[in-house]
XYZ file of C-alpha atoms in Angstrom:
593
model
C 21.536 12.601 7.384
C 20.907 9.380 5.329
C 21.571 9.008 1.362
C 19.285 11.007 -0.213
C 18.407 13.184 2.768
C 16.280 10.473 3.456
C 14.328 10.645 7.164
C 13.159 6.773 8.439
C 9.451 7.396 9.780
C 8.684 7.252 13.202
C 6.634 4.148 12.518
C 9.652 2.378 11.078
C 12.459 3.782 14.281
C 9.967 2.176 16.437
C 9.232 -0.943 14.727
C 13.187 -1.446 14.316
C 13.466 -1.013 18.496
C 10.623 -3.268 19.049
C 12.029 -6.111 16.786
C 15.423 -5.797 18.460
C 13.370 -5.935 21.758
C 11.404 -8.889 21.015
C 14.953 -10.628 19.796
C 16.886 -9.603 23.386
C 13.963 -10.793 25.234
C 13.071 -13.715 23.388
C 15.977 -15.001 21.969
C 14.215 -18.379 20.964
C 11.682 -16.704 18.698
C 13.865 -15.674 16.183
C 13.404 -12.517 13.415
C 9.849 -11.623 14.718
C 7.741 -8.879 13.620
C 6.348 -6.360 16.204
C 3.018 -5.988 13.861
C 2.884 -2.361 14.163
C 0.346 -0.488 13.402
C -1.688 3.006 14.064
C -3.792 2.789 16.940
C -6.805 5.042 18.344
C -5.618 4.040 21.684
C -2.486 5.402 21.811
C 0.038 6.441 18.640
C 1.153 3.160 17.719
C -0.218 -0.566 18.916
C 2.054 -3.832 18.700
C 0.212 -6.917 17.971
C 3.153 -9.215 17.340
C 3.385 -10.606 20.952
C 0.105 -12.729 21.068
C 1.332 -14.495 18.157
C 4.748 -15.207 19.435
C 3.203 -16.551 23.297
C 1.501 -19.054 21.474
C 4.203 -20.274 19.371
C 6.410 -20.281 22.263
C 3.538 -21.733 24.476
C 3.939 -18.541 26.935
C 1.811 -16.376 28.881
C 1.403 -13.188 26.178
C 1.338 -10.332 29.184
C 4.497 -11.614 30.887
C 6.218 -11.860 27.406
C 5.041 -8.438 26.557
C 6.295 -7.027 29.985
C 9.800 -9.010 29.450
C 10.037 -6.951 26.232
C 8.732 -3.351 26.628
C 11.691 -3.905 29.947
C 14.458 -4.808 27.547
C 13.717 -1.843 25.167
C 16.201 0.626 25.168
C 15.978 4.252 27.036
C 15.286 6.373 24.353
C 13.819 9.844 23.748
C 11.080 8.146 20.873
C 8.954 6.645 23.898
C 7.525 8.488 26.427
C 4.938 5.723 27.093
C 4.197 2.128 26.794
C 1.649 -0.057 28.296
C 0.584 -3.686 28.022
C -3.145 -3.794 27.598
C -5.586 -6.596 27.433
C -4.022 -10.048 26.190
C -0.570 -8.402 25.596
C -1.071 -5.785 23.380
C 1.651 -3.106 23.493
C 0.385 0.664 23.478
C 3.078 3.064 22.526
C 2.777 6.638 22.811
C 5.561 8.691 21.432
C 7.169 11.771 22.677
C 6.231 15.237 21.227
C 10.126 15.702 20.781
C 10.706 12.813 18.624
C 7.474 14.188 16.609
C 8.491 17.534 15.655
C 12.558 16.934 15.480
C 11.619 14.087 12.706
C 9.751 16.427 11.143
C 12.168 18.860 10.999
C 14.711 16.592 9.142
C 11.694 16.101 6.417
C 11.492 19.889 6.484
C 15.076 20.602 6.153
C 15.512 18.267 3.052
C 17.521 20.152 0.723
C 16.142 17.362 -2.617
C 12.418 18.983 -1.868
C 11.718 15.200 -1.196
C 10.532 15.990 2.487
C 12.571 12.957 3.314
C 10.890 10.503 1.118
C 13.770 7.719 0.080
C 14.540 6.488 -3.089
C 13.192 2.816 -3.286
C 16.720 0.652 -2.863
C 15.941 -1.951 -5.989
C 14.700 0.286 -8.575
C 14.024 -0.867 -11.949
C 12.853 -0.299 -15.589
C 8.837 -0.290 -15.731
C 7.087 0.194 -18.652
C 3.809 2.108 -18.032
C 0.938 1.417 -21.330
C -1.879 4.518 -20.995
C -3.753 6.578 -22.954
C -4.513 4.844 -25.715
C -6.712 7.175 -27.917
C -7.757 6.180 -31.792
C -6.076 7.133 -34.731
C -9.276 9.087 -37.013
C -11.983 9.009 -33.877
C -12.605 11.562 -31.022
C -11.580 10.989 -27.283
C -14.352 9.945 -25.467
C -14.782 9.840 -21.492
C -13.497 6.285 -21.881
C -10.460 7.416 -22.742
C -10.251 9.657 -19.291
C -9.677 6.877 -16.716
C -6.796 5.259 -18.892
C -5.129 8.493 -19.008
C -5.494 10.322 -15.792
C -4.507 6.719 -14.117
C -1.971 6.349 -16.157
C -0.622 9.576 -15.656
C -0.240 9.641 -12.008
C 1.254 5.916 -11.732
C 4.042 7.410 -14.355
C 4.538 10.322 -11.357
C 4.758 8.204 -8.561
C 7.098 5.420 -9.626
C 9.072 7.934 -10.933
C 9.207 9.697 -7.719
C 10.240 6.512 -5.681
C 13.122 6.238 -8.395
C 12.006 4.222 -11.012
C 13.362 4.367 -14.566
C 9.648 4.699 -16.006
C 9.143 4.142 -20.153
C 5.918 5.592 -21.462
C 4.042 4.055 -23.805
C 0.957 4.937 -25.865
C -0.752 2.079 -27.711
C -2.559 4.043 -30.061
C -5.081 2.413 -32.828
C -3.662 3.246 -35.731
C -3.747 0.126 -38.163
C -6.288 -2.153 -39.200
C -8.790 -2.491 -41.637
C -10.707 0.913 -41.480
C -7.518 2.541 -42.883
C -7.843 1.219 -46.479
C -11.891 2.905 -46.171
C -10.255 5.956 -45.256
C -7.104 5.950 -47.727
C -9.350 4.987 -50.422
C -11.799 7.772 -49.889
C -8.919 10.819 -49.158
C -7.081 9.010 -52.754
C -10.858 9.595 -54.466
C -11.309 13.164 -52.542
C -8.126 14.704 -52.660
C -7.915 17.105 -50.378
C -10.868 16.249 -47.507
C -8.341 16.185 -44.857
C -7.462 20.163 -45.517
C -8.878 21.909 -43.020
C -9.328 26.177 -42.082
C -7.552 27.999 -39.197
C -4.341 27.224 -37.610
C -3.039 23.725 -38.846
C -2.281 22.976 -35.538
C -6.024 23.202 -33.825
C -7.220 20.155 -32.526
C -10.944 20.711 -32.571
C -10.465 21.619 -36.723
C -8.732 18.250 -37.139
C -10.939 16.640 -35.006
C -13.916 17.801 -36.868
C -12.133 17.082 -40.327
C -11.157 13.610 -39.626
C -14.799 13.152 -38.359
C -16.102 14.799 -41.835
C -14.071 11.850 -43.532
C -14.534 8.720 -41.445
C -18.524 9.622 -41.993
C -18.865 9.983 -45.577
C -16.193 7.330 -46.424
C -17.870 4.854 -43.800
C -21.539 5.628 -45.887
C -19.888 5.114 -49.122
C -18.366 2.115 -48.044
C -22.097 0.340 -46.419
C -23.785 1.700 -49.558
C -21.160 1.233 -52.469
C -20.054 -2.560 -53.466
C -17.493 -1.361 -55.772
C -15.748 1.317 -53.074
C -15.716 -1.639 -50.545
C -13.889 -4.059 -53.064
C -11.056 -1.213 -53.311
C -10.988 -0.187 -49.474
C -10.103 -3.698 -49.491
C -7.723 -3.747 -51.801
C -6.047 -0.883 -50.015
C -5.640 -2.688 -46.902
C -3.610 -4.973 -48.915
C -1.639 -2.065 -50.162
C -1.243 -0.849 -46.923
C -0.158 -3.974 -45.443
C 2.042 -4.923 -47.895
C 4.273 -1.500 -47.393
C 3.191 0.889 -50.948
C 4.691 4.070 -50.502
C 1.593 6.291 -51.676
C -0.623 4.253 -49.459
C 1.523 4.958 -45.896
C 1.716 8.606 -47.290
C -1.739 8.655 -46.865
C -1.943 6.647 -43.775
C 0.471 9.054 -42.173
C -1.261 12.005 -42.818
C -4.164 10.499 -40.788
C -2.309 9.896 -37.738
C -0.454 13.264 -37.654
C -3.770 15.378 -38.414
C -5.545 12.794 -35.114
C -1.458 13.471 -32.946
C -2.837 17.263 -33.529
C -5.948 16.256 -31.794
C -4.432 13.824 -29.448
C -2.112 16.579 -28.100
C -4.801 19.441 -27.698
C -6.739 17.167 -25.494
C -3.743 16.386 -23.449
C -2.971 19.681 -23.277
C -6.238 20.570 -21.526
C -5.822 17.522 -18.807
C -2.677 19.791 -18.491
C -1.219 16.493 -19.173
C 2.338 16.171 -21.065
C 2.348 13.613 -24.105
C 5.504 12.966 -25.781
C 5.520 11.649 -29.548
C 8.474 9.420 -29.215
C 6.420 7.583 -26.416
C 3.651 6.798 -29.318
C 3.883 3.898 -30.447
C 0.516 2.739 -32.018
C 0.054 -1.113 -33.052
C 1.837 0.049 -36.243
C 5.122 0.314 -34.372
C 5.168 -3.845 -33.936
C 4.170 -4.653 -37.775
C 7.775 -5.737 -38.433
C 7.927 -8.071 -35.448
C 4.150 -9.888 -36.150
C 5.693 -13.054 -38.486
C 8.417 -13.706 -36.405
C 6.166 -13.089 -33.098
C 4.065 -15.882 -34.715
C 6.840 -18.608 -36.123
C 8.629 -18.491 -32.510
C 5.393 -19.681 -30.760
C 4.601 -22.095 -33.368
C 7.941 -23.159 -33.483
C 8.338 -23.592 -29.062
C 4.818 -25.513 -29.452
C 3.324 -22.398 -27.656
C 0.589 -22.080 -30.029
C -0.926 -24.561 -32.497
C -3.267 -24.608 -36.047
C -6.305 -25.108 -35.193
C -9.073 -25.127 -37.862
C -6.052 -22.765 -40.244
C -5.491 -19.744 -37.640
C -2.582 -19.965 -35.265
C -4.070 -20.569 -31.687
C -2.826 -20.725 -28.164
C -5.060 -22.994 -25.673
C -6.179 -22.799 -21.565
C -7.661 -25.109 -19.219
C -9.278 -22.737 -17.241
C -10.380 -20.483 -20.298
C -14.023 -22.132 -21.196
C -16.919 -21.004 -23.432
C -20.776 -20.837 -22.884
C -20.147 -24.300 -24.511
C -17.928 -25.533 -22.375
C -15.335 -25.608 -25.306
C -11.788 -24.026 -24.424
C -11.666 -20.790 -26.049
C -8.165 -20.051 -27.491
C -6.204 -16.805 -28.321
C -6.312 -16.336 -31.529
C -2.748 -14.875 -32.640
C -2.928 -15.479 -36.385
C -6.255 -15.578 -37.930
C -7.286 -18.223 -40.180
C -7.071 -15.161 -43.699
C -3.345 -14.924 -42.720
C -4.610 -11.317 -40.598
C -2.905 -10.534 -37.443
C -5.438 -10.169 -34.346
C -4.367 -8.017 -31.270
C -3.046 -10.864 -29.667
C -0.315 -10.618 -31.746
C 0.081 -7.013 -31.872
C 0.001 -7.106 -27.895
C 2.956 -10.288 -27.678
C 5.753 -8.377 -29.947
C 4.965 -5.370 -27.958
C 6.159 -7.560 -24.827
C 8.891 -8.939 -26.535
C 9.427 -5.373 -27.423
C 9.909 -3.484 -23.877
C 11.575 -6.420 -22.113
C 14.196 -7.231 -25.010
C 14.616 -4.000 -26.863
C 13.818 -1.549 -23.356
C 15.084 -4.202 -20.586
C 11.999 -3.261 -18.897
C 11.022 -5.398 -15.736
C 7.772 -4.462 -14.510
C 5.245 -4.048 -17.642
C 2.239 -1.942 -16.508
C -0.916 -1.988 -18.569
C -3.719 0.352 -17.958
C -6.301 -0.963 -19.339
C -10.152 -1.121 -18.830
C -11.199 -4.059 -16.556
C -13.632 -5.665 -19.521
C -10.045 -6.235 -21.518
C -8.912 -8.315 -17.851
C -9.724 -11.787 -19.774
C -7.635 -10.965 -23.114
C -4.641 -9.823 -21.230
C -4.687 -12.690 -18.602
C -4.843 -14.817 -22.046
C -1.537 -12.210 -23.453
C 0.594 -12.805 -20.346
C 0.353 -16.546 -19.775
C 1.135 -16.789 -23.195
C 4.088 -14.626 -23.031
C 5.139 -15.959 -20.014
C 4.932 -20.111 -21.858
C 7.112 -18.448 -24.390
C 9.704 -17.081 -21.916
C 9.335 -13.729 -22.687
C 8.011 -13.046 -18.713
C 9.488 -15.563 -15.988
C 9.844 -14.826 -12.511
C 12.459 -11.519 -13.075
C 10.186 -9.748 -15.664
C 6.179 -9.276 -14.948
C 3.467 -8.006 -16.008
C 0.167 -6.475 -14.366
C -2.930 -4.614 -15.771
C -4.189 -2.125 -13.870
C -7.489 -2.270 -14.786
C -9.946 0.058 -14.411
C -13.872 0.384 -13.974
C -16.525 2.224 -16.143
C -17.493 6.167 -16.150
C -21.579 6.328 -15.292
C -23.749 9.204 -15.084
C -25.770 10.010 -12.233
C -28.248 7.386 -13.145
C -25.870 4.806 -12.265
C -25.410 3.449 -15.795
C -22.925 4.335 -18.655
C -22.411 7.775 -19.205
C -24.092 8.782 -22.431
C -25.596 12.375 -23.901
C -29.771 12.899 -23.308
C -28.951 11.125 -27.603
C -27.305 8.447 -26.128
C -24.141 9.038 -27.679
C -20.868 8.223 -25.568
C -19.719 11.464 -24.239
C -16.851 13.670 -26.129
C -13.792 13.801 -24.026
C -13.473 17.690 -24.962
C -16.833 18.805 -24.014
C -16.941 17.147 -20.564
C -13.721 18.715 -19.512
C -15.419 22.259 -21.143
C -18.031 21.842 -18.897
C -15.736 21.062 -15.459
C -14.332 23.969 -16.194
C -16.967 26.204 -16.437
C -18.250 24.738 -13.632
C -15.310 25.333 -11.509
C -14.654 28.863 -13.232
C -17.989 29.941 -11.547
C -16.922 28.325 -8.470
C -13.437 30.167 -8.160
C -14.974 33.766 -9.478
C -17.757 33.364 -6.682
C -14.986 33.517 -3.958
C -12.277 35.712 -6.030
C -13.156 39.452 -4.902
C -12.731 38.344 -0.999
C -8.836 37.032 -2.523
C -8.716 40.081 -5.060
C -7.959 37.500 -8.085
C -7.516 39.288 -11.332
C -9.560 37.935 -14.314
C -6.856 36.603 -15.526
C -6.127 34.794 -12.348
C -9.510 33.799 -11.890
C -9.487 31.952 -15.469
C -6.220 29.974 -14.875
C -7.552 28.928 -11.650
C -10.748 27.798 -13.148
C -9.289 25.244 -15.418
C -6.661 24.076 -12.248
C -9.716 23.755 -9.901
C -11.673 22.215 -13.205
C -9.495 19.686 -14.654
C -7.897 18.826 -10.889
C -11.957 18.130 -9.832
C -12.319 15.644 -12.758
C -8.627 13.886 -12.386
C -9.131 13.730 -8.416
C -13.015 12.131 -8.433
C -11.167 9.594 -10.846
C -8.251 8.906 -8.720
C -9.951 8.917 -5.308
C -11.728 6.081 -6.582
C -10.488 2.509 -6.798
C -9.447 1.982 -10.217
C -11.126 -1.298 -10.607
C -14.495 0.088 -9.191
C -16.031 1.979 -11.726
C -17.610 5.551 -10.785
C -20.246 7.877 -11.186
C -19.009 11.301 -12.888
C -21.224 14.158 -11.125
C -19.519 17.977 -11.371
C -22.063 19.415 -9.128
C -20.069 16.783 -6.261
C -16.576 17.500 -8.283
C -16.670 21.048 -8.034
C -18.404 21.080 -4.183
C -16.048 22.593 -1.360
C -16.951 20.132 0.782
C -16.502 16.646 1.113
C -13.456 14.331 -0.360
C -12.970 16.596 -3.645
C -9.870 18.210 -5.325
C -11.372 21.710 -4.650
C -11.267 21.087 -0.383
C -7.725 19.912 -0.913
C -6.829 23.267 -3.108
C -8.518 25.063 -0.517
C -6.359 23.663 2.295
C -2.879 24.149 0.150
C -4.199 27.912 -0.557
C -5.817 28.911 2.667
C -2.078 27.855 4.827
C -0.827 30.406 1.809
C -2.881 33.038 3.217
C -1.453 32.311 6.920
C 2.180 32.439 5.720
C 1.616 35.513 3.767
C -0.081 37.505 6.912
C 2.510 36.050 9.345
C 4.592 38.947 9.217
C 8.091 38.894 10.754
C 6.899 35.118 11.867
C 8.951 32.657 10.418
C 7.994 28.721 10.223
C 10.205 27.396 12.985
C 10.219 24.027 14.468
C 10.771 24.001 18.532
C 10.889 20.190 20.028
C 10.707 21.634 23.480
C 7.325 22.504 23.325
C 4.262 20.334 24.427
C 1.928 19.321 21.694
C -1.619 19.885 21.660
C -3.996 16.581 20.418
C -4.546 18.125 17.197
C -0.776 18.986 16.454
C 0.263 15.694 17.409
C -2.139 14.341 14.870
C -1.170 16.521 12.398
C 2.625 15.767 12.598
C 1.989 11.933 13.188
C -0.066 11.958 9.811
C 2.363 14.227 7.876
C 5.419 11.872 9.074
C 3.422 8.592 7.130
C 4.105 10.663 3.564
C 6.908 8.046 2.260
C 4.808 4.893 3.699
C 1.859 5.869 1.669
C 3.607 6.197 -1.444
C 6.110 3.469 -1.008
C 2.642 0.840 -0.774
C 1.156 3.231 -3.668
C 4.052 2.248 -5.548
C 3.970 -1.385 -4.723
C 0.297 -2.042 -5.747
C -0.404 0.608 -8.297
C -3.403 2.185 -6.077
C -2.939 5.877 -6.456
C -6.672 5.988 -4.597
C -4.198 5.400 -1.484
C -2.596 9.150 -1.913
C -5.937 10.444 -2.623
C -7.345 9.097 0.326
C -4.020 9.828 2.416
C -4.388 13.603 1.185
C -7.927 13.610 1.783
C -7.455 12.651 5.524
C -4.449 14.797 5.586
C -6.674 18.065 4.902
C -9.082 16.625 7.416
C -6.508 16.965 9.906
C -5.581 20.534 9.093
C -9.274 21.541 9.520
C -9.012 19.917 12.685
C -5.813 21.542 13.880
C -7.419 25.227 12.811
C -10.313 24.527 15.080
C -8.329 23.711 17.964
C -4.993 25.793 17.481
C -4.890 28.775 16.399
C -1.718 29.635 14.650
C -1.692 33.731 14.688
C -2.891 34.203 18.085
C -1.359 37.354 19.528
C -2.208 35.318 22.700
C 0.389 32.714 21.274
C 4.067 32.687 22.873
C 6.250 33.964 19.698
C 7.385 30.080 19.910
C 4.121 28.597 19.669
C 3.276 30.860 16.333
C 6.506 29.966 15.008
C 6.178 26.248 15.655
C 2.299 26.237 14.570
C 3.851 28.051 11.007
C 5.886 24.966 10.847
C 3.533 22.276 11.071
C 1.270 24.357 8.546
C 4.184 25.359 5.778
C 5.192 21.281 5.688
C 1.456 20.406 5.637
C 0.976 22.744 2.190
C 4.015 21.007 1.219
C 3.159 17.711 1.188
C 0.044 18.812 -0.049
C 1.318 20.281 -2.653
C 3.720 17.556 -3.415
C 1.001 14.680 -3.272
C -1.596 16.809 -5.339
C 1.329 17.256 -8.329
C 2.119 13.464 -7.896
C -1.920 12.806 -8.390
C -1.202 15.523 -11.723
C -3.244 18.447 -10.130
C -2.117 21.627 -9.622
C -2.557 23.745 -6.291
C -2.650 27.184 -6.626
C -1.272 29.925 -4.159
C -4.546 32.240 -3.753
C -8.093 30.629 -4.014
């Protein structure tokens, strides 16, 4: 067995034969690539040969027949034909199928043979990025549940992953709301257990009202919020008391929101814009001092060709403004400097909503004139699209208010509670049972119709489709995992077994063939940051299994004891990879829907 108890794919046996085919019977065209691919023609199609004939000035069918004859005997192929311009169809024996799938089976790491990518490295992953004082809203969702499954997968493929959450917890509005607690000692108390998030929530909403009407309507509260800023800025102990007991009554929130996206949030991996305070200045005097950035009417500005203005004007970032303030630019730069000096990271991963694309474009070019990227250390922003209602446009209450993170996933819940308790007497769920599945089937509904979309596209947020059965939702997939469940646990003395004598019907080849791509799919998941890729790849993989029930039934008393066992096996590494895939995506899959 390989390192790891890694198990190469079919896909990538065959394309290794096919490339040392191409090099015995073509020795002129040097390393050339098969082009592999999935084909609805056979299992696999090879492309790579029309390519090659014209390079080589040949005829592509005779070149294609010169290599399928110097491929090697082998028990992978049991058929190959050259079709049309020299196209290679190659259908693969039902032995090769199930005995590959028995070595992902058999995988002692519960990796299901899934390697550990060769050249891992440090990659710093920046999600969920909530406010310091201010309630989660659905914006804050996509940042998070993205964020959350990238953090799974790259650590899955063997990636040392950091997490990091960028949390707003400096700036200006702090002084308004240190001035008013110093003036109203004791507005951030609050009743019940200290550590409920909805009572701090509803607190620290109490105060950033009536300070933020005291501060429109009162000249001389203004003047000393300001003042405070100063204070705050400028390190005074009794001020960052005060500013601390913000953030740790809005971590109290923070956490009790996570907590319901069942959703684990760490406080070491918080660091808020306060964290980089000490490194602004000398952020600043390095790219003034390299020529990075330049005055420009006072504030310290860095310049781009291609960044113009309705005017036509260049529009610079602006990382010291021209009051001596520090704008997010600067903030954002240290933090770079940050995780590649201080946490040798060399992948930095920003989720970040796609409207924020032009700022961070701005961030990295400027990082990477300054040194602090180059062509060993990058940085990408997985950015992501906009919630909407049903109406197509932002999603807003009937008020028009953005909607509170805590009462959408409420409501999924419910939803999803009514769904589960609907089918729960025919399973014989307890109550209990029936409410822990509710929020699994609730919360998964909302993470999956988030994830199953391209991040960049932005998507419309509809629980009647979230919570439906049918279709490409979390809730078909849960289904899938719990309904094999069911088959295992009436199976009696049956035990999953794999047999590669046996002959495979369509819909078991299918099955296996799709099941064996597991690695693949998250390797290019990986790669590009898509995590709609394992959705999707889940999605069809379900599809398959419905398939497969139609067409072979698995407890058949008209089954040879054989055919049961090998039918169990196909089914019990199905549930596994569902279940695998669906924790990856941060959804649960429980054992009796």
């Amino acid at each position: 067995m390989p390192e790891h108890g890694s198990v190469p794919s079919l896909a990538s046996t065959l394309q290794q034969q096919l490339a040392d085919a191409l090099t015995a019977a073509l020795p002129d065209a040097g390393a050339a690539d098969p082009l592999l691919r999935r084909s609805d023609r056979a299992d696999f199609q090879a492309n790579g040969i029309l390519a090659l004939a014209k390079k080589l000035k040949g005829n592509p069918r005779e070149l294609a027949g010169r290599v399928t004859a110097a491929l090697p005997a082998s028990e992978l192929i049991k058929d190959i034909e050259v079709s049309g311009p020299g196209f290679l169809n190659i259908t693969l024996t039902d032995k090769a199928i199930i005995e590959t799938l028995a070595a992902r089976s058999a995988d002692a790491g519960g990796r299901l043979g899934v390697p550990l990518q060769a050249d891992a490295g440090t990659t710093v992953v920046d999600y969920a990025q909530p406010n310091v004082a201010k309630e989660m809203h659905v914006g804050h969702l996509r940042s998070a549940v993205i964020g959350d499954a990238m953090v799974r997968i790259l650590e899955f493929t063997g990636e040392n992953v950091v997490r990091r959450h960028h949390i707003g917890d400096w700036g200006t509005q702090f002084g308004m709301l240190i001035q008013y607690l110093i003036e109203h000692p004791g507005a951030l108390a609050h009743e019940g257990d200290a550590a409920d998030g909805e009572a701090a929530m509803s607190t620290l909403n109490r105060v950033y009202k009536a300070s933020r009407v005291l501060f429109d309507s009162d000249e001389e509260f203004k003047a000393r919020s300001r003042d405070r800023v100063v204070a705050l800025q400028a390190g005074d102990p009794q001020t960052l008391e005060l500013w601390q007991g913000f953030v740790d009554e809005s971590k109290i929130y923070f956490h009790s929101v996570f907590d319901k996206l069942d959703m684990e949030i760490s406080d070491p991996d918080i660091v808020g814009e306060s964290g980089y305070n000490d490194m602004l200045e000398e952020t600043c005097r390095i790219l003034e001092e390299t020529g990075v950035a330049v005055r420009s009417e006072g504030a310290l500005c860095v310049f781009f060709d291609d960044v113009l203005g309705p005017d036509g004007n260049k529009v610079p970032l602006i990382v010291k403004k021209t009051n001596g303030g520090y704008g997010y630019a600067a903030t954002d730069l240290s933090a770079i400097r940050d995780r590649v000096q201080d946490l040798k990271a060399d992948t930095l991963v920003y989720v970040v909503d796609v409207r924020q694309s032009l700022h961070f474009r701005m961030v990295f070019e400027t990082a990477r004139r300054a040194g602090w990227l180059n062509d060993g250390v990058k940085a990408v922003q997985l950015a992501f699209g906009t919630v909407l209602g049903k109406d197509g446009k932002p999603f807003k209450t009937r008020e028009g208010v953005t909607v509170r993170l805590e009462d959408l996933l409420d409501e999924a819940v419910a939803r999803a509670t009514a769904v589960v308790r609907d089918k729960a007497a025919k399973v014989g769920l307890s109550e209990d049972e029936i409410v822990e599945n509710g929020r699994y089937v609730g919360i998964g509904a909302v993470k999956y119709a988030d994830l199953s979309t391209s991040a960049v596209r932005d998507y419309k947020f509809d629980l009647d489709q979230m919570v439906s059965l049918h279709g490409d939702t979390s809730v078909y997939l849960q289904y899938a995992y719990a309904r094999i469940q069911s088959i295992l646990r009436k199976a009696g003395d049956a035990v999953p077994a794999a047999h590669p004598e046996l002959e495979l019907a369509p819909a078991e080849r299918a099955l296996g063939l799709h099941l064996d791509q597991f690695g693949e799919v998250l390797a290019e998941v990986a790669s590009g940051y898509e995590p709609h890729k394992l959705a999707a790849y889940l999605y069809q993989l379900a599809s398959h299994l419905t398939t497969f029930y139609d067409q072979c039934q698995v407890l058949s008393p008209d089954n040879a004891p054989e055919v049961v066992e090998n039918r169990l096996f196909l089914v019990d590494l199905t549930a596994r990879t569902l279940h695998r895939g669906m924790a990856l995506l941060g959804i649960r899959t429980p054992e009796r829907l």
